């Protein structure tokens, strides 16, 4: 079965106006007229036809690959819900990955939640392509401040409570 990369990238909803999918690779021109390009590939694992994340690369037509980073599905919670529902354990072949074998009529990445990946891709491209033209910029508010519980109020009367 094919990887269905164009459907995966469509579901990922990357915000770049100028883009195309060739084979299993997504190419984008985040800033038209600028020579830098963004390439997004599936990152393989040690198992055949099994993918554990996405590899992003910034390309220059004369200098080639300038920078690259791999975004793992596990680190971005892509298959967390699926793995919890199917009781897939860490350190197994299927945990946090997908492969080209799937149920008929279903995509290989069934159960993926791509929000974390999309956010990471947007953060990465903001570094290399500041001011990029995007078609969609979701407004998300994420608080990274640690949650604390308030201390119990002291008994103002000083009397013992039971």
PDB file of C-alpha atoms in Angstrom:
ATOM      1  CA  UNK A   1       0.000   0.000   0.000  1.00  0.00           C
ATOM      2  CA  UNK A   2       1.178   3.521  -0.694  1.00  0.00           C
ATOM      3  CA  UNK A   3       2.111   6.006   1.998  1.00  0.00           C
ATOM      4  CA  UNK A   4      -0.565   8.513   0.813  1.00  0.00           C
ATOM      5  CA  UNK A   5       1.747  11.440   1.570  1.00  0.00           C
ATOM      6  CA  UNK A   6      -0.362  14.099  -0.140  1.00  0.00           C
ATOM      7  CA  UNK A   7      -3.333  13.189   2.080  1.00  0.00           C
ATOM      8  CA  UNK A   8      -1.148  13.243   5.204  1.00  0.00           C
ATOM      9  CA  UNK A   9       0.215  16.704   4.411  1.00  0.00           C
ATOM     10  CA  UNK A  10      -3.280  17.958   3.560  1.00  0.00           C
ATOM     11  CA  UNK A  11      -4.464  16.731   6.979  1.00  0.00           C
ATOM     12  CA  UNK A  12      -1.430  18.382   8.607  1.00  0.00           C
ATOM     13  CA  UNK A  13      -2.738  21.738   7.274  1.00  0.00           C
ATOM     14  CA  UNK A  14       0.593  23.478   6.858  1.00  0.00           C
ATOM     15  CA  UNK A  15       0.043  27.209   6.298  1.00  0.00           C
ATOM     16  CA  UNK A  16       2.210  27.862   3.250  1.00  0.00           C
ATOM     17  CA  UNK A  17       0.590  29.312   0.124  1.00  0.00           C
ATOM     18  CA  UNK A  18       3.195  28.052  -2.327  1.00  0.00           C
ATOM     19  CA  UNK A  19       3.688  24.308  -1.830  1.00  0.00           C
ATOM     20  CA  UNK A  20       3.542  20.949  -3.562  1.00  0.00           C
ATOM     21  CA  UNK A  21       3.890  17.273  -2.731  1.00  0.00           C
ATOM     22  CA  UNK A  22       6.194  15.192  -4.892  1.00  0.00           C
ATOM     23  CA  UNK A  23       6.163  11.508  -4.051  1.00  0.00           C
ATOM     24  CA  UNK A  24       6.437  11.299  -0.270  1.00  0.00           C
ATOM     25  CA  UNK A  25       7.963  14.776   0.137  1.00  0.00           C
ATOM     26  CA  UNK A  26       6.349  18.140   0.852  1.00  0.00           C
ATOM     27  CA  UNK A  27       8.074  21.214  -0.610  1.00  0.00           C
ATOM     28  CA  UNK A  28       7.181  24.812   0.258  1.00  0.00           C
ATOM     29  CA  UNK A  29       8.346  28.293  -0.581  1.00  0.00           C
ATOM     30  CA  UNK A  30       7.419  30.127   2.626  1.00  0.00           C
ATOM     31  CA  UNK A  31       8.628  33.492   1.269  1.00  0.00           C
ATOM     32  CA  UNK A  32       8.078  33.893  -2.494  1.00  0.00           C
ATOM     33  CA  UNK A  33      11.112  35.296  -4.274  1.00  0.00           C
ATOM     34  CA  UNK A  34      13.497  34.087  -1.564  1.00  0.00           C
ATOM     35  CA  UNK A  35      15.842  31.263  -2.592  1.00  0.00           C
ATOM     36  CA  UNK A  36      15.302  29.196   0.567  1.00  0.00           C
ATOM     37  CA  UNK A  37      12.842  26.290   0.442  1.00  0.00           C
ATOM     38  CA  UNK A  38      11.349  24.002   3.070  1.00  0.00           C
ATOM     39  CA  UNK A  39      11.356  20.234   2.552  1.00  0.00           C
ATOM     40  CA  UNK A  40       9.391  17.866   4.805  1.00  0.00           C
ATOM     41  CA  UNK A  41       9.985  14.098   4.545  1.00  0.00           C
ATOM     42  CA  UNK A  42       8.896  11.149   6.608  1.00  0.00           C
ATOM     43  CA  UNK A  43      11.597  10.004   8.992  1.00  0.00           C
ATOM     44  CA  UNK A  44      12.139   6.261   8.926  1.00  0.00           C
ATOM     45  CA  UNK A  45      12.887   3.916  11.793  1.00  0.00           C
ATOM     46  CA  UNK A  46      15.021   0.775  11.955  1.00  0.00           C
ATOM     47  CA  UNK A  47      11.983  -1.203  10.801  1.00  0.00           C
ATOM     48  CA  UNK A  48      11.141  -1.395   7.096  1.00  0.00           C
ATOM     49  CA  UNK A  49       8.256   0.814   5.911  1.00  0.00           C
ATOM     50  CA  UNK A  50       7.799   2.273   9.425  1.00  0.00           C
ATOM     51  CA  UNK A  51       7.933   6.012  10.108  1.00  0.00           C
ATOM     52  CA  UNK A  52       8.683   7.672  13.433  1.00  0.00           C
ATOM     53  CA  UNK A  53       8.415  11.359  12.603  1.00  0.00           C
ATOM     54  CA  UNK A  54       9.005  14.089  10.085  1.00  0.00           C
ATOM     55  CA  UNK A  55      12.340  15.477   8.915  1.00  0.00           C
ATOM     56  CA  UNK A  56      12.373  19.175   8.063  1.00  0.00           C
ATOM     57  CA  UNK A  57      15.148  20.693   5.989  1.00  0.00           C
ATOM     58  CA  UNK A  58      15.901  24.195   4.762  1.00  0.00           C
ATOM     59  CA  UNK A  59      17.285  24.083   1.229  1.00  0.00           C
ATOM     60  CA  UNK A  60      19.225  26.619  -0.827  1.00  0.00           C
ATOM     61  CA  UNK A  61      19.484  26.088  -4.603  1.00  0.00           C
ATOM     62  CA  UNK A  62      23.270  26.641  -4.653  1.00  0.00           C
ATOM     63  CA  UNK A  63      24.379  25.568  -1.174  1.00  0.00           C
ATOM     64  CA  UNK A  64      22.058  22.580  -0.726  1.00  0.00           C
ATOM     65  CA  UNK A  65      20.759  21.623   2.694  1.00  0.00           C
ATOM     66  CA  UNK A  66      21.454  24.379   5.205  1.00  0.00           C
ATOM     67  CA  UNK A  67      19.716  23.026   8.292  1.00  0.00           C
ATOM     68  CA  UNK A  68      17.617  20.008   9.246  1.00  0.00           C
ATOM     69  CA  UNK A  69      15.683  18.750  12.237  1.00  0.00           C
ATOM     70  CA  UNK A  70      13.656  15.623  12.952  1.00  0.00           C
ATOM     71  CA  UNK A  71      10.340  15.945  14.739  1.00  0.00           C
ATOM     72  CA  UNK A  72       9.414  12.639  16.353  1.00  0.00           C
ATOM     73  CA  UNK A  73       5.801  11.529  16.551  1.00  0.00           C
ATOM     74  CA  UNK A  74       6.330  10.431  20.167  1.00  0.00           C
ATOM     75  CA  UNK A  75       7.669  13.824  21.291  1.00  0.00           C
ATOM     76  CA  UNK A  76       4.735  15.652  19.700  1.00  0.00           C
ATOM     77  CA  UNK A  77       1.982  13.302  20.888  1.00  0.00           C
ATOM     78  CA  UNK A  78       0.898  12.385  17.372  1.00  0.00           C
ATOM     79  CA  UNK A  79      -0.177   8.843  18.187  1.00  0.00           C
ATOM     80  CA  UNK A  80      -0.637   9.129  21.949  1.00  0.00           C
ATOM     81  CA  UNK A  81      -4.421   8.667  21.862  1.00  0.00           C
ATOM     82  CA  UNK A  82      -4.217   5.771  19.424  1.00  0.00           C
ATOM     83  CA  UNK A  83      -1.537   4.014  21.459  1.00  0.00           C
ATOM     84  CA  UNK A  84      -3.472   4.517  24.706  1.00  0.00           C
ATOM     85  CA  UNK A  85      -6.679   3.178  23.124  1.00  0.00           C
ATOM     86  CA  UNK A  86      -4.951   0.102  21.697  1.00  0.00           C
ATOM     87  CA  UNK A  87      -2.763  -0.410  24.773  1.00  0.00           C
ATOM     88  CA  UNK A  88       0.401  -0.231  22.660  1.00  0.00           C
ATOM     89  CA  UNK A  89       3.414  -0.257  24.947  1.00  0.00           C
ATOM     90  CA  UNK A  90       6.532   1.915  24.618  1.00  0.00           C
ATOM     91  CA  UNK A  91       9.585   0.267  23.074  1.00  0.00           C
ATOM     92  CA  UNK A  92       7.473  -1.742  20.648  1.00  0.00           C
ATOM     93  CA  UNK A  93       7.586  -1.381  16.877  1.00  0.00           C
ATOM     94  CA  UNK A  94       4.125   0.194  16.628  1.00  0.00           C
ATOM     95  CA  UNK A  95       4.412   2.701  19.530  1.00  0.00           C
ATOM     96  CA  UNK A  96       4.432   6.313  18.266  1.00  0.00           C
ATOM     97  CA  UNK A  97       4.900   5.239  14.649  1.00  0.00           C
ATOM     98  CA  UNK A  98       2.943   4.243  11.596  1.00  0.00           C
ATOM     99  CA  UNK A  99       3.764   1.937   8.739  1.00  0.00           C
ATOM    100  CA  UNK A 100       2.526   1.404   5.200  1.00  0.00           C
ATOM    101  CA  UNK A 101       0.352  -1.544   6.214  1.00  0.00           C
ATOM    102  CA  UNK A 102      -3.153  -0.512   7.212  1.00  0.00           C
ATOM    103  CA  UNK A 103      -6.789  -1.497   7.150  1.00  0.00           C
ATOM    104  CA  UNK A 104      -8.458  -1.269   3.724  1.00  0.00           C
ATOM    105  CA  UNK A 105      -9.874   2.180   3.059  1.00  0.00           C
ATOM    106  CA  UNK A 106      -8.010   3.722   6.001  1.00  0.00           C
ATOM    107  CA  UNK A 107      -4.876   5.882   5.904  1.00  0.00           C
ATOM    108  CA  UNK A 108      -1.689   4.393   7.364  1.00  0.00           C
ATOM    109  CA  UNK A 109      -1.567   7.172   9.970  1.00  0.00           C
ATOM    110  CA  UNK A 110      -5.073   6.486  11.274  1.00  0.00           C
ATOM    111  CA  UNK A 111      -5.534   7.967  14.743  1.00  0.00           C
ATOM    112  CA  UNK A 112      -2.901  10.690  14.337  1.00  0.00           C
ATOM    113  CA  UNK A 113      -3.333  14.039  16.067  1.00  0.00           C
ATOM    114  CA  UNK A 114      -1.183  16.450  14.084  1.00  0.00           C
ATOM    115  CA  UNK A 115      -1.565  19.644  16.116  1.00  0.00           C
ATOM    116  CA  UNK A 116       1.757  19.248  17.943  1.00  0.00           C
ATOM    117  CA  UNK A 117       3.627  18.565  14.707  1.00  0.00           C
ATOM    118  CA  UNK A 118       2.066  21.542  12.940  1.00  0.00           C
ATOM    119  CA  UNK A 119       2.953  23.841  15.854  1.00  0.00           C
ATOM    120  CA  UNK A 120       6.563  22.596  15.828  1.00  0.00           C
ATOM    121  CA  UNK A 121       6.833  23.089  12.059  1.00  0.00           C
ATOM    122  CA  UNK A 122       5.477  26.628  12.376  1.00  0.00           C
ATOM    123  CA  UNK A 123       7.987  27.426  15.150  1.00  0.00           C
ATOM    124  CA  UNK A 124      10.874  26.003  13.088  1.00  0.00           C
ATOM    125  CA  UNK A 125       9.927  27.923   9.960  1.00  0.00           C
ATOM    126  CA  UNK A 126       9.464  31.152  11.939  1.00  0.00           C
ATOM    127  CA  UNK A 127      13.206  31.014  12.656  1.00  0.00           C
ATOM    128  CA  UNK A 128      14.291  30.464   9.046  1.00  0.00           C
ATOM    129  CA  UNK A 129      11.482  32.328   7.287  1.00  0.00           C
ATOM    130  CA  UNK A 130      10.472  35.323   9.415  1.00  0.00           C
ATOM    131  CA  UNK A 131       7.505  37.109   7.895  1.00  0.00           C
ATOM    132  CA  UNK A 132       6.519  34.144   5.745  1.00  0.00           C
ATOM    133  CA  UNK A 133       3.219  34.400   3.886  1.00  0.00           C
ATOM    134  CA  UNK A 134       0.842  31.921   5.419  1.00  0.00           C
ATOM    135  CA  UNK A 135      -2.744  31.103   4.564  1.00  0.00           C
ATOM    136  CA  UNK A 136      -3.729  29.921   8.024  1.00  0.00           C
ATOM    137  CA  UNK A 137      -2.416  30.907  11.412  1.00  0.00           C
ATOM    138  CA  UNK A 138      -4.468  29.334  14.162  1.00  0.00           C
ATOM    139  CA  UNK A 139      -4.614  31.273  17.392  1.00  0.00           C
ATOM    140  CA  UNK A 140      -3.669  28.954  20.186  1.00  0.00           C
ATOM    141  CA  UNK A 141      -2.999  29.933  23.725  1.00  0.00           C
ATOM    142  CA  UNK A 142      -0.755  27.514  25.514  1.00  0.00           C
ATOM    143  CA  UNK A 143       0.407  28.163  29.019  1.00  0.00           C
ATOM    144  CA  UNK A 144       3.704  26.565  29.957  1.00  0.00           C
ATOM    145  CA  UNK A 145       3.613  27.931  33.504  1.00  0.00           C
ATOM    146  CA  UNK A 146       3.585  25.214  36.150  1.00  0.00           C
ATOM    147  CA  UNK A 147       0.262  24.701  37.843  1.00  0.00           C
ATOM    148  CA  UNK A 148       0.235  25.231  41.558  1.00  0.00           C
ATOM    149  CA  UNK A 149      -2.473  24.620  44.060  1.00  0.00           C
ATOM    150  CA  UNK A 150      -3.127  27.398  46.526  1.00  0.00           C
ATOM    151  CA  UNK A 151      -2.163  26.807  50.122  1.00  0.00           C
ATOM    152  CA  UNK A 152      -5.084  26.214  52.473  1.00  0.00           C
ATOM    153  CA  UNK A 153      -6.269  29.276  54.305  1.00  0.00           C
ATOM    154  CA  UNK A 154      -5.320  29.476  57.946  1.00  0.00           C
ATOM    155  CA  UNK A 155      -8.101  29.294  60.505  1.00  0.00           C
ATOM    156  CA  UNK A 156      -8.647  32.959  61.371  1.00  0.00           C
ATOM    157  CA  UNK A 157     -10.101  32.213  64.823  1.00  0.00           C
ATOM    158  CA  UNK A 158      -7.158  30.089  65.908  1.00  0.00           C
ATOM    159  CA  UNK A 159      -9.557  27.454  67.225  1.00  0.00           C
ATOM    160  CA  UNK A 160      -8.977  23.796  66.486  1.00  0.00           C
ATOM    161  CA  UNK A 161     -11.208  22.233  63.873  1.00  0.00           C
ATOM    162  CA  UNK A 162     -12.371  18.651  63.903  1.00  0.00           C
TER     163      UNK A 162
END
